[in-house]
XYZ file of N, CA and C in Angstrom:
708
model
N 0.837 -1.190 0.000
C 0.000 0.000 0.000
C 0.882 1.254 0.000
N 0.555 2.183 -0.880
C 1.299 3.431 -0.923
C 1.094 4.225 0.361
N 2.186 4.768 0.864
C 2.115 5.584 2.069
C 1.744 7.020 1.703
N 1.436 7.823 2.711
C 1.149 9.244 2.480
C 2.367 9.924 1.861
N 3.544 9.550 2.344
C 4.776 10.125 1.794
C 4.963 9.720 0.337
N 4.651 8.460 0.009
C 4.722 7.996 -1.377
C 3.819 8.848 -2.269
N 2.598 9.041 -1.828
C 1.627 9.781 -2.627
C 2.055 11.231 -2.815
N 2.629 11.807 -1.757
C 3.109 13.193 -1.858
C 4.263 13.293 -2.848
N 5.155 12.299 -2.815
C 6.292 12.285 -3.736
C 5.835 12.134 -5.183
N 4.898 11.228 -5.420
C 4.382 11.020 -6.769
C 3.683 12.281 -7.265
N 2.931 12.921 -6.368
C 2.233 14.162 -6.729
C 3.228 15.250 -7.110
N 4.278 15.415 -6.293
C 5.285 16.449 -6.568
C 6.012 16.180 -7.874
N 6.374 14.927 -8.108
C 7.066 14.582 -9.347
C 6.176 14.852 -10.559
N 4.900 14.542 -10.422
C 3.979 14.768 -11.519
C 3.785 16.259 -11.779
N 3.730 17.049 -10.712
C 3.483 18.467 -10.864
C 4.631 19.201 -11.541
N 5.842 18.666 -11.449
C 6.960 19.353 -12.098
C 6.790 19.389 -13.614
N 5.916 18.531 -14.152
C 5.642 18.532 -15.588
C 4.415 19.375 -15.936
N 3.681 19.772 -14.927
C 2.377 20.370 -15.176
C 2.282 21.841 -14.803
N 3.201 22.343 -14.004
C 3.151 23.737 -13.581
C 4.327 24.497 -14.162
N 4.137 25.781 -14.318
C 5.201 26.619 -14.873
C 5.300 27.914 -14.066
N 5.603 27.794 -12.754
C 5.732 28.987 -11.926
C 7.090 29.640 -12.139
N 7.308 30.825 -11.570
C 8.636 31.433 -11.641
C 9.704 30.474 -11.112
N 10.909 30.609 -11.625
C 11.965 29.654 -11.312
C 12.213 29.495 -9.819
N 12.180 30.589 -9.066
C 12.469 30.502 -7.633
C 11.443 29.639 -6.924
N 10.175 29.765 -7.329
C 9.132 28.939 -6.712
C 9.317 27.490 -7.129
N 9.563 27.289 -8.408
C 9.771 25.931 -8.927
C 10.923 25.258 -8.196
N 12.013 25.987 -8.009
C 13.179 25.423 -7.340
C 12.872 25.080 -5.894
N 12.064 25.897 -5.235
C 11.752 25.634 -3.827
C 10.917 24.374 -3.657
N 10.149 24.015 -4.690
C 9.329 22.813 -4.612
C 10.168 21.551 -4.634
N 11.336 21.627 -5.287
C 12.245 20.483 -5.383
C 13.643 20.930 -4.950
N 13.715 21.422 -3.708
C 14.940 22.056 -3.210
C 16.140 21.123 -3.227
N 15.908 19.821 -3.048
C 17.024 18.862 -3.009
C 17.340 18.305 -4.386
N 16.705 18.833 -5.394
C 16.828 18.242 -6.718
C 17.590 19.068 -7.723
N 18.648 19.782 -7.309
C 19.472 20.493 -8.282
C 19.977 19.487 -9.314
N 19.583 19.631 -10.558
C 19.898 18.597 -11.558
C 21.320 18.663 -12.103
N 22.043 19.715 -11.791
C 23.387 19.878 -12.359
C 24.426 19.139 -11.520
N 24.617 17.862 -11.847
C 25.675 17.118 -11.169
C 27.021 17.652 -11.659
N 28.084 17.340 -10.944
C 29.399 17.881 -11.276
C 29.844 17.489 -12.678
N 29.476 16.291 -13.114
C 29.860 15.831 -14.441
C 29.276 16.680 -15.558
N 28.064 17.204 -15.342
C 27.458 18.076 -16.344
C 28.302 19.339 -16.531
N 28.656 19.957 -15.399
C 29.426 21.188 -15.466
C 30.832 20.945 -15.998
N 31.398 19.809 -15.674
C 32.737 19.476 -16.145
C 32.766 19.269 -17.658
N 31.741 18.585 -18.183
C 31.702 18.257 -19.614
C 30.949 19.285 -20.443
N 30.260 20.212 -19.786
C 29.463 21.188 -20.518
C 28.283 20.559 -21.220
N 27.612 19.670 -20.516
C 26.488 18.963 -21.141
C 25.391 18.709 -20.122
N 24.252 18.299 -20.630
C 23.122 17.859 -19.805
C 22.584 16.580 -20.424
N 22.480 15.541 -19.617
C 21.861 14.307 -20.076
C 20.535 14.120 -19.349
N 19.453 14.078 -20.088
C 18.133 13.821 -19.517
C 17.866 12.325 -19.615
N 17.813 11.691 -18.465
C 17.616 10.242 -18.398
C 16.121 9.936 -18.345
N 15.569 9.548 -19.472
C 14.182 9.105 -19.529
C 14.133 7.661 -19.053
N 13.284 7.340 -18.086
C 13.243 5.968 -17.564
C 13.016 4.916 -18.654
N 13.700 3.803 -18.518
C 13.592 2.642 -19.398
C 14.101 2.924 -20.813
N 15.153 3.742 -20.907
C 15.732 4.034 -22.222
C 17.254 3.954 -22.180
N 17.780 3.000 -21.438
C 19.225 2.738 -21.331
C 19.983 3.843 -20.617
N 19.298 4.682 -19.883
C 19.944 5.808 -19.227
C 20.910 5.437 -18.129
N 20.665 4.336 -17.433
C 21.566 3.931 -16.347
C 22.956 3.619 -16.893
N 23.007 2.891 -17.999
C 24.286 2.556 -18.603
C 25.026 3.808 -19.047
N 24.316 4.721 -19.678
C 24.929 5.955 -20.167
C 25.410 6.816 -19.005
N 24.584 6.953 -17.974
C 24.935 7.782 -16.821
C 26.213 7.300 -16.150
N 26.273 6.014 -15.887
C 27.433 5.477 -15.171
C 28.678 5.454 -16.049
N 28.492 5.298 -17.347
C 29.637 5.292 -18.240
C 30.257 6.681 -18.356
N 29.432 7.700 -18.560
C 29.942 9.047 -18.804
C 30.237 9.826 -17.531
N 29.450 9.592 -16.478
C 29.550 10.446 -15.286
C 29.887 9.701 -13.999
N 29.897 8.370 -14.064
C 30.244 7.593 -12.882
C 29.193 7.588 -11.801
N 27.991 8.031 -12.116
C 26.904 8.068 -11.139
C 25.571 8.217 -11.862
N 24.508 8.051 -11.119
C 23.184 8.264 -11.675
C 22.905 9.757 -11.792
N 22.272 10.161 -12.877
C 21.902 11.565 -13.041
C 20.471 11.811 -12.575
N 19.768 10.759 -12.192
C 18.380 10.895 -11.774
C 17.455 11.058 -12.969
N 16.170 11.058 -12.677
C 15.159 11.271 -13.715
C 14.637 12.695 -13.556
N 15.225 13.622 -14.302
C 14.866 15.037 -14.154
C 14.634 15.658 -15.524
N 13.469 16.239 -15.734
C 13.162 16.811 -17.049
C 14.001 18.053 -17.335
N 14.107 18.408 -18.590
C 14.914 19.560 -18.979
C 14.364 20.847 -18.372
N 13.090 20.884 -18.107
C 12.518 22.091 -17.521
C 13.069 22.346 -16.124
N 13.487 21.309 -15.409
C 14.079 21.560 -14.100
C 15.456 22.199 -14.258
N 16.190 21.796 -15.273
C 17.476 22.435 -15.539
C 17.278 23.910 -15.885
N 16.249 24.187 -16.673
C 15.940 25.574 -17.014
C 15.612 26.390 -15.769
N 14.887 25.787 -14.843
C 14.507 26.500 -13.628
C 15.719 26.820 -12.761
N 16.713 25.952 -12.774
C 17.898 26.166 -11.939
C 18.913 27.084 -12.613
N 19.081 26.981 -13.914
C 20.090 27.794 -14.590
C 19.783 27.847 -16.082
N 19.074 28.884 -16.500
C 18.704 28.996 -17.899
C 19.922 29.207 -18.800
N 20.901 29.980 -18.312
C 22.082 30.265 -19.123
C 22.849 28.985 -19.431
N 23.123 28.195 -18.389
C 23.864 26.954 -18.588
C 23.060 25.972 -19.433
N 21.749 25.913 -19.195
C 20.911 24.973 -19.953
C 20.941 25.285 -21.441
N 20.878 26.540 -21.784
C 20.897 26.926 -23.197
C 22.285 26.752 -23.808
N 23.325 26.899 -22.971
C 24.703 26.827 -23.454
C 25.188 25.390 -23.609
N 24.839 24.529 -22.646
C 25.368 23.175 -22.616
C 24.790 22.316 -23.743
N 25.547 21.303 -24.120
C 25.087 20.312 -25.090
C 24.079 19.391 -24.398
N 22.857 19.384 -24.882
C 21.765 18.665 -24.237
C 21.420 17.421 -25.059
N 21.395 16.279 -24.401
C 21.109 15.052 -25.145
C 20.270 14.085 -24.316
N 19.626 13.189 -25.015
C 18.800 12.170 -24.375
C 18.627 11.016 -25.358
N 18.010 9.940 -24.872
C 17.703 8.787 -25.716
C 16.248 8.391 -25.493
N 15.575 8.026 -26.588
C 14.183 7.588 -26.506
C 14.087 6.153 -27.002
N 12.913 5.571 -26.794
C 12.715 4.150 -27.101
C 11.330 3.947 -27.689
N 11.172 2.963 -28.521
C 9.859 2.641 -29.071
C 8.828 2.564 -27.947
N 7.716 3.283 -28.049
C 6.703 3.246 -26.985
C 6.202 1.842 -26.677
N 6.100 0.992 -27.689
C 5.625 -0.374 -27.461
C 6.671 -1.191 -26.675
N 7.911 -1.028 -27.038
C 9.003 -1.721 -26.347
C 9.175 -1.191 -24.932
N 9.138 0.114 -24.789
C 9.324 0.734 -23.473
C 8.215 0.322 -22.510
N 6.979 0.298 -22.997
C 5.865 -0.093 -22.134
C 6.005 -1.542 -21.708
N 6.386 -2.406 -22.641
C 6.585 -3.816 -22.306
C 7.675 -3.976 -21.242
N 8.767 -3.249 -21.401
C 9.869 -3.309 -20.443
C 9.451 -2.771 -19.083
N 8.767 -1.625 -19.077
C 8.351 -1.007 -17.814
C 7.366 -1.899 -17.061
N 6.408 -2.475 -17.788
C 5.433 -3.347 -17.136
C 6.128 -4.505 -16.434
N 7.046 -5.177 -17.114
C 7.695 -6.340 -16.516
C 8.658 -5.947 -15.396
N 9.279 -4.795 -15.528
C 10.140 -4.295 -14.448
C 9.340 -4.116 -13.166
N 8.156 -3.526 -13.292
C 7.338 -3.271 -12.108
C 6.561 -4.498 -11.663
N 6.141 -5.325 -12.610
C 5.345 -6.481 -12.213
C 6.149 -7.442 -11.344
N 7.460 -7.476 -11.554
C 8.321 -8.296 -10.689
C 8.348 -7.785 -9.251
N 7.947 -6.527 -9.068
C 7.984 -5.914 -7.733
C 6.686 -6.092 -6.951
N 5.659 -6.618 -7.601
C 4.363 -6.778 -6.929
C 4.529 -7.656 -5.687
N 4.042 -7.165 -4.578
C 4.137 -7.883 -3.315
C 5.310 -7.458 -2.456
N 6.262 -6.717 -3.031
C 7.402 -6.212 -2.259
C 7.014 -4.897 -1.588
N 7.849 -4.479 -0.618
C 7.467 -3.305 0.156
C 8.655 -2.421 0.536
N 9.833 -2.669 -0.046
C 11.024 -1.946 0.387
C 11.132 -0.546 -0.185
N 10.511 -0.312 -1.311
C 10.702 0.944 -2.040
C 9.358 1.434 -2.574
N 9.282 2.749 -2.846
C 8.045 3.296 -3.390
C 7.643 2.595 -4.682
N 8.627 2.271 -5.541
C 8.323 1.544 -6.772
C 7.600 0.234 -6.468
N 8.054 -0.460 -5.424
C 7.433 -1.732 -5.055
C 5.983 -1.521 -4.634
N 5.778 -0.531 -3.802
C 4.427 -0.287 -3.289
C 3.495 0.200 -4.403
N 4.022 1.010 -5.309
C 3.210 1.466 -6.439
C 2.843 0.276 -7.321
N 3.802 -0.574 -7.589
C 3.559 -1.747 -8.429
C 2.501 -2.647 -7.808
N 2.602 -2.851 -6.498
C 1.636 -3.712 -5.815
C 0.229 -3.139 -5.910
N 0.127 -1.815 -5.748
C -1.183 -1.183 -5.777
C -1.771 -1.113 -7.187
N -0.930 -0.878 -8.182
C -1.428 -0.615 -9.526
C -1.445 -1.846 -10.435
N -0.570 -2.813 -10.193
C -0.421 -3.913 -11.141
C -0.787 -5.285 -10.595
N -1.115 -5.373 -9.326
C -1.400 -6.688 -8.753
C -2.624 -7.343 -9.384
N -3.479 -6.563 -10.009
C -4.672 -7.111 -10.630
C -4.435 -7.673 -12.023
N -3.199 -7.576 -12.497
C -2.896 -8.042 -13.846
C -1.889 -9.178 -13.790
N -2.309 -10.324 -14.254
C -1.406 -11.474 -14.267
C -0.594 -11.533 -15.550
N -1.062 -10.814 -16.584
C -0.389 -10.844 -17.868
C -0.333 -9.440 -18.471
N 0.634 -9.246 -19.333
C 0.827 -7.963 -20.009
C -0.394 -7.569 -20.830
N -1.017 -8.539 -21.463
C -2.174 -8.244 -22.310
C -3.297 -7.587 -21.522
N -3.555 -8.080 -20.324
C -4.605 -7.498 -19.505
C -4.303 -6.057 -19.135
N -3.045 -5.778 -18.846
C -2.633 -4.415 -18.511
C -2.841 -3.483 -19.701
N -2.408 -3.915 -20.884
C -2.556 -3.070 -22.076
C -4.027 -2.839 -22.390
N -4.835 -3.874 -22.288
C -6.265 -3.708 -22.549
C -6.889 -2.707 -21.585
N -6.401 -2.674 -20.353
C -6.919 -1.716 -19.368
C -6.596 -0.280 -19.761
N -5.557 -0.103 -20.575
C -5.181 1.242 -21.011
C -6.155 1.819 -22.032
N -7.137 1.049 -22.431
C -8.200 1.590 -23.278
C -9.129 2.500 -22.472
N -8.979 2.464 -21.153
C -9.747 3.333 -20.252
C -8.947 4.614 -20.008
N -9.406 5.765 -20.496
C -8.654 7.017 -20.353
C -8.344 7.386 -18.904
N -9.239 7.040 -17.988
C -9.005 7.374 -16.580
C -7.846 6.561 -16.004
N -7.735 5.320 -16.421
C -6.619 4.486 -15.977
C -5.309 5.016 -16.567
N -5.366 5.454 -17.805
C -4.178 6.015 -18.457
C -3.675 7.232 -17.682
N -4.572 8.094 -17.254
C -4.173 9.292 -16.504
C -3.402 8.923 -15.242
N -3.863 7.897 -14.556
C -3.209 7.469 -13.320
C -1.841 6.869 -13.618
N -1.779 5.989 -14.590
C -0.525 5.314 -14.942
C 0.525 6.314 -15.397
N 0.118 7.288 -16.196
C 1.073 8.240 -16.756
C 1.633 9.224 -15.736
N 1.105 9.230 -14.556
C 1.664 10.093 -13.519
C 2.972 9.532 -12.971
N 3.252 8.269 -13.264
C 4.481 7.654 -12.777
C 5.559 7.759 -13.847
N 6.772 8.102 -13.414
C 7.869 8.438 -14.333
C 8.049 7.451 -15.473
N 8.012 6.171 -15.169
C 8.350 5.150 -16.148
C 7.295 4.984 -17.232
N 6.133 5.593 -17.039
C 5.043 5.450 -18.000
C 4.651 6.786 -18.635
N 5.326 7.842 -18.266
C 5.030 9.162 -18.809
C 5.516 9.275 -20.254
N 4.852 10.124 -21.039
C 5.306 10.379 -22.404
C 6.760 10.836 -22.374
N 7.542 10.326 -23.319
C 8.962 10.660 -23.344
C 9.203 12.122 -23.728
N 8.379 12.657 -24.586
C 8.582 14.047 -25.005
C 8.417 15.016 -23.837
N 7.654 14.638 -22.821
C 7.469 15.504 -21.654
C 8.799 15.847 -20.996
N 9.740 14.910 -21.033
C 11.026 15.107 -20.375
C 11.911 16.111 -21.108
N 11.609 16.386 -22.367
C 12.543 17.097 -23.234
C 12.060 18.468 -23.689
N 10.874 18.872 -23.261
C 10.258 20.093 -23.778
C 10.505 21.316 -22.907
N 10.681 22.446 -23.571
C 10.675 23.750 -22.911
C 9.223 24.072 -22.578
N 8.896 24.281 -21.300
C 7.491 24.495 -20.938
C 6.895 25.764 -21.541
N 7.724 26.743 -21.860
C 7.196 27.997 -22.408
C 6.766 27.857 -23.862
N 7.411 26.946 -24.589
C 7.090 26.782 -26.005
C 6.430 25.446 -26.326
N 6.629 24.471 -25.442
C 6.120 23.136 -25.708
C 6.944 22.379 -26.721
N 8.099 22.938 -27.091
C 8.950 22.314 -28.101
C 10.158 21.629 -27.467
N 10.606 20.562 -28.089
C 11.801 19.871 -27.633
C 13.018 20.757 -27.897
N 13.860 20.908 -26.878
C 14.998 21.822 -26.997
C 16.335 21.082 -26.872
N 16.323 19.776 -27.095
C 17.554 19.014 -27.004
C 18.394 19.204 -28.270
N 19.708 19.089 -28.110
C 20.614 19.172 -29.251
C 20.752 17.831 -29.963
N 20.509 16.759 -29.222
C 20.587 15.425 -29.823
C 19.659 14.482 -29.075
N 18.838 13.772 -29.822
C 17.967 12.740 -29.256
C 18.286 11.435 -29.978
N 18.994 10.547 -29.290
C 19.328 9.253 -29.858
C 18.202 8.259 -29.665
N 18.371 7.092 -30.238
C 17.360 6.053 -30.155
C 17.938 4.811 -29.493
N 17.181 4.250 -28.609
C 17.545 3.013 -27.938
C 17.868 1.927 -28.955
N 17.149 1.940 -30.054
C 17.301 0.917 -31.078
C 18.626 1.046 -31.835
N 19.266 2.191 -31.736
C 20.563 2.415 -32.373
C 21.510 3.021 -31.331
N 21.535 2.361 -30.172
C 22.195 2.931 -28.997
C 23.690 3.140 -29.203
N 24.367 2.163 -29.738
C 25.822 2.258 -29.878
C 26.215 3.445 -30.761
N 25.522 3.599 -31.879
C 25.820 4.699 -32.785
C 25.557 6.046 -32.126
N 24.414 6.152 -31.451
C 24.081 7.396 -30.771
C 25.051 7.721 -29.651
N 25.424 6.697 -28.908
C 26.373 6.891 -27.811
C 27.736 7.329 -28.348
N 28.179 6.728 -29.448
C 29.451 7.124 -30.053
C 29.415 8.579 -30.491
N 28.260 9.016 -31.025
C 28.124 10.415 -31.429
C 28.282 11.342 -30.229
N 27.634 10.982 -29.125
C 27.723 11.804 -27.912
C 29.165 11.871 -27.418
N 29.836 10.731 -27.395
C 31.230 10.707 -26.938
C 32.111 11.589 -27.822
N 31.910 11.518 -29.129
C 32.678 12.369 -30.039
C 32.390 13.837 -29.763
N 31.138 14.149 -29.526
C 30.745 15.545 -29.269
C 31.361 16.066 -27.975
N 31.463 15.189 -26.974
C 32.012 15.587 -25.678
C 33.528 15.439 -25.622
N 34.106 14.800 -26.635
C 35.544 14.607 -26.653
C 36.033 13.596 -25.645
N 35.252 12.531 -25.441
C 35.641 11.486 -24.499
C 35.661 10.145 -25.218
N 36.417 9.217 -24.671
C 36.461 7.851 -25.199
C 36.098 6.908 -24.060
N 34.891 6.402 -24.085
C 34.398 5.594 -22.974
C 33.463 4.526 -23.508
N 33.791 3.255 -23.260
C 32.915 2.172 -23.692
C 31.600 2.220 -22.942
N 30.566 1.707 -23.578
C 29.241 1.680 -22.968
C 28.972 0.303 -22.382
N 28.936 0.185 -21.053
C 28.631 -1.111 -20.435
C 27.127 -1.341 -20.398
N 26.731 -2.563 -20.269
C 25.313 -2.871 -20.077
C 25.059 -2.912 -18.575
N 24.826 -1.722 -18.038
C 24.686 -1.595 -16.582
C 23.485 -2.377 -16.068
N 22.388 -2.277 -16.797
C 21.192 -3.054 -16.455
C 20.702 -3.724 -17.731
N 20.950 -4.995 -17.837
C 20.572 -5.723 -19.040
C 19.081 -6.065 -19.015
N 18.462 -5.932 -20.186
C 17.078 -6.344 -20.311
C 16.974 -7.840 -20.497
N 15.762 -8.297 -20.680
C 15.538 -9.733 -20.822
C 15.957 -10.245 -22.196
N 16.078 -9.338 -23.163
C 16.384 -9.746 -24.519
C 15.166 -10.294 -25.254
N 14.011 -10.241 -24.615
C 12.770 -10.748 -25.176
C 12.198 -9.729 -26.156
N 11.892 -10.134 -27.366
C 11.384 -9.224 -28.383
C 9.942 -8.845 -28.060
N 9.733 -7.571 -27.784
C 8.399 -7.094 -27.400
C 7.351 -7.397 -28.468
N 7.766 -7.456 -29.734
C 6.810 -7.631 -30.833
C 6.097 -8.975 -30.792
N 6.663 -9.909 -30.050
C 6.028 -11.222 -29.922
C 4.895 -11.235 -28.906
N 4.661 -10.124 -28.249
C 3.712 -10.099 -27.133
C 2.564 -9.116 -27.351
N 2.363 -8.722 -28.601
C 1.298 -7.773 -28.925
C 0.326 -8.361 -29.936
N -0.952 -8.162 -29.664
C -1.982 -8.434 -30.664
C -2.234 -7.128 -31.428
N -3.008 -7.202 -32.498
C -3.319 -5.991 -33.260
C -4.040 -4.971 -32.391
N -4.937 -5.464 -31.552
C -5.680 -4.543 -30.678
C -4.736 -3.864 -29.697
N -3.799 -4.610 -29.139
C -2.849 -4.039 -28.192
C -1.957 -2.996 -28.862
N -1.551 -3.286 -30.101
C -0.737 -2.333 -30.856
C -1.474 -1.004 -30.989
N -2.740 -1.075 -31.332
C -3.544 0.127 -31.543
C -3.758 0.893 -30.240
N -3.962 0.171 -29.142
C -4.175 0.834 -27.852
C -2.941 1.647 -27.466
N -1.778 1.043 -27.586
C -0.542 1.731 -27.199
C -0.254 2.892 -28.141
N -0.568 2.721 -29.411
C -0.383 3.812 -30.371
C -1.200 5.029 -29.980
N -2.398 4.794 -29.463
C -3.254 5.902 -29.039
C -2.773 6.504 -27.724
N -2.394 5.651 -26.774
C -1.938 6.137 -25.465
C -0.687 6.994 -25.609
N 0.225 6.567 -26.483
C 1.486 7.288 -26.666
C 1.541 7.954 -28.042
N 0.423 8.493 -28.428
C 0.302 9.149 -29.727
C 1.327 10.267 -29.903
N 1.563 11.042 -28.854
C 2.499 12.167 -28.937
C 3.916 11.676 -29.219
N 4.338 10.615 -28.538
C 5.679 10.073 -28.753
C 5.818 9.444 -30.132
N 4.802 8.726 -30.552
C 4.844 8.080 -31.865
C 5.030 9.135 -32.956
N 4.301 10.242 -32.832
C 4.386 11.303 -33.834
C 5.708 12.054 -33.729
N 6.102 12.412 -32.524
C 7.310 13.221 -32.320
C 8.564 12.508 -32.792
N 8.656 11.210 -32.491
C 9.891 10.478 -32.767
C 9.776 9.512 -33.943
N 8.640 9.591 -34.650
C 8.430 8.814 -35.886
C 8.621 7.314 -35.659
N 8.010 6.796 -34.605
C 8.097 5.374 -34.325
C 6.959 4.611 -34.988
N 7.262 3.391 -35.370
C 6.272 2.429 -35.818
C 6.434 1.167 -34.956
N 5.383 0.382 -34.907
C 5.445 -0.797 -34.051
C 6.575 -1.736 -34.432
N 6.816 -1.900 -35.712
C 7.802 -2.889 -36.164
C 9.195 -2.295 -36.296
N 9.426 -1.094 -35.741
C 10.782 -0.551 -35.771
C 10.847 0.901 -36.159
C-alpha cells in the first residue's frame, strides 16, 4: 500500500511537468533536486535520463553516477544560461518496447514493500497477471491518466520540452534501437572515449512477440504524442 509520503512524492514529481511557476518557486518545490551534477558542469552537457531508455548505462559510463530522472525544464529553472549553453542530449525508445519493459520491471515488484516503486507496483499492477490485460486496461482514459503520472510510463517528449514553447529543446535525441551509434556520437561531441557497459541488461525478449493488433492500436493511441514526435512504428 502506498504511504502518504509515497503519494506526496508522486504528486510532486507529476506536478513538475504540469506547472510553470517562476523559477524561484519551482526550485523551492524540489529544493534537493538540483539537476546539475558535477559531471554536467565538467563536460558542458546535460543528459536527460528518460526511464527505461538505457539511461543507467549511459549515466554510469559518462559520469560515474546516476543523473536521476529530471526533465529539462528543471534544468531551465535552476540555470537557464547553462541549460541553453550546454550540449543537451537524451535517448528515446519505441513506446511499445518501453511499455513492455516497464510493465515487466514493475510487475516483478508486486508484493514487495522496500521501495516506493514496489508499493506502487503492488497497488497498480497486482490485478494483472499478464501484459495483455494491462494493455487492454489502457483503453480506459481514466486508468491512463493514473498510470502516466508515474515516471516510467510518462510520455517521453514531456522530459525534453521547454514548458514555455512546448517544443523539444535538445541538441541530440538518440534512439535506444541504435544505442551504440548514438552513444558514439555523444562521446565524439564531448571529446571522451568511454565504452558503454550494459549496466542493467534487459531480458532480450522481443516485445513484438507479445502484442496483438488490438494491443498495438491501444498503445499507439496512449502514446500518440511520442509516436508522432519520434516517428516510431510498431515494427521498428
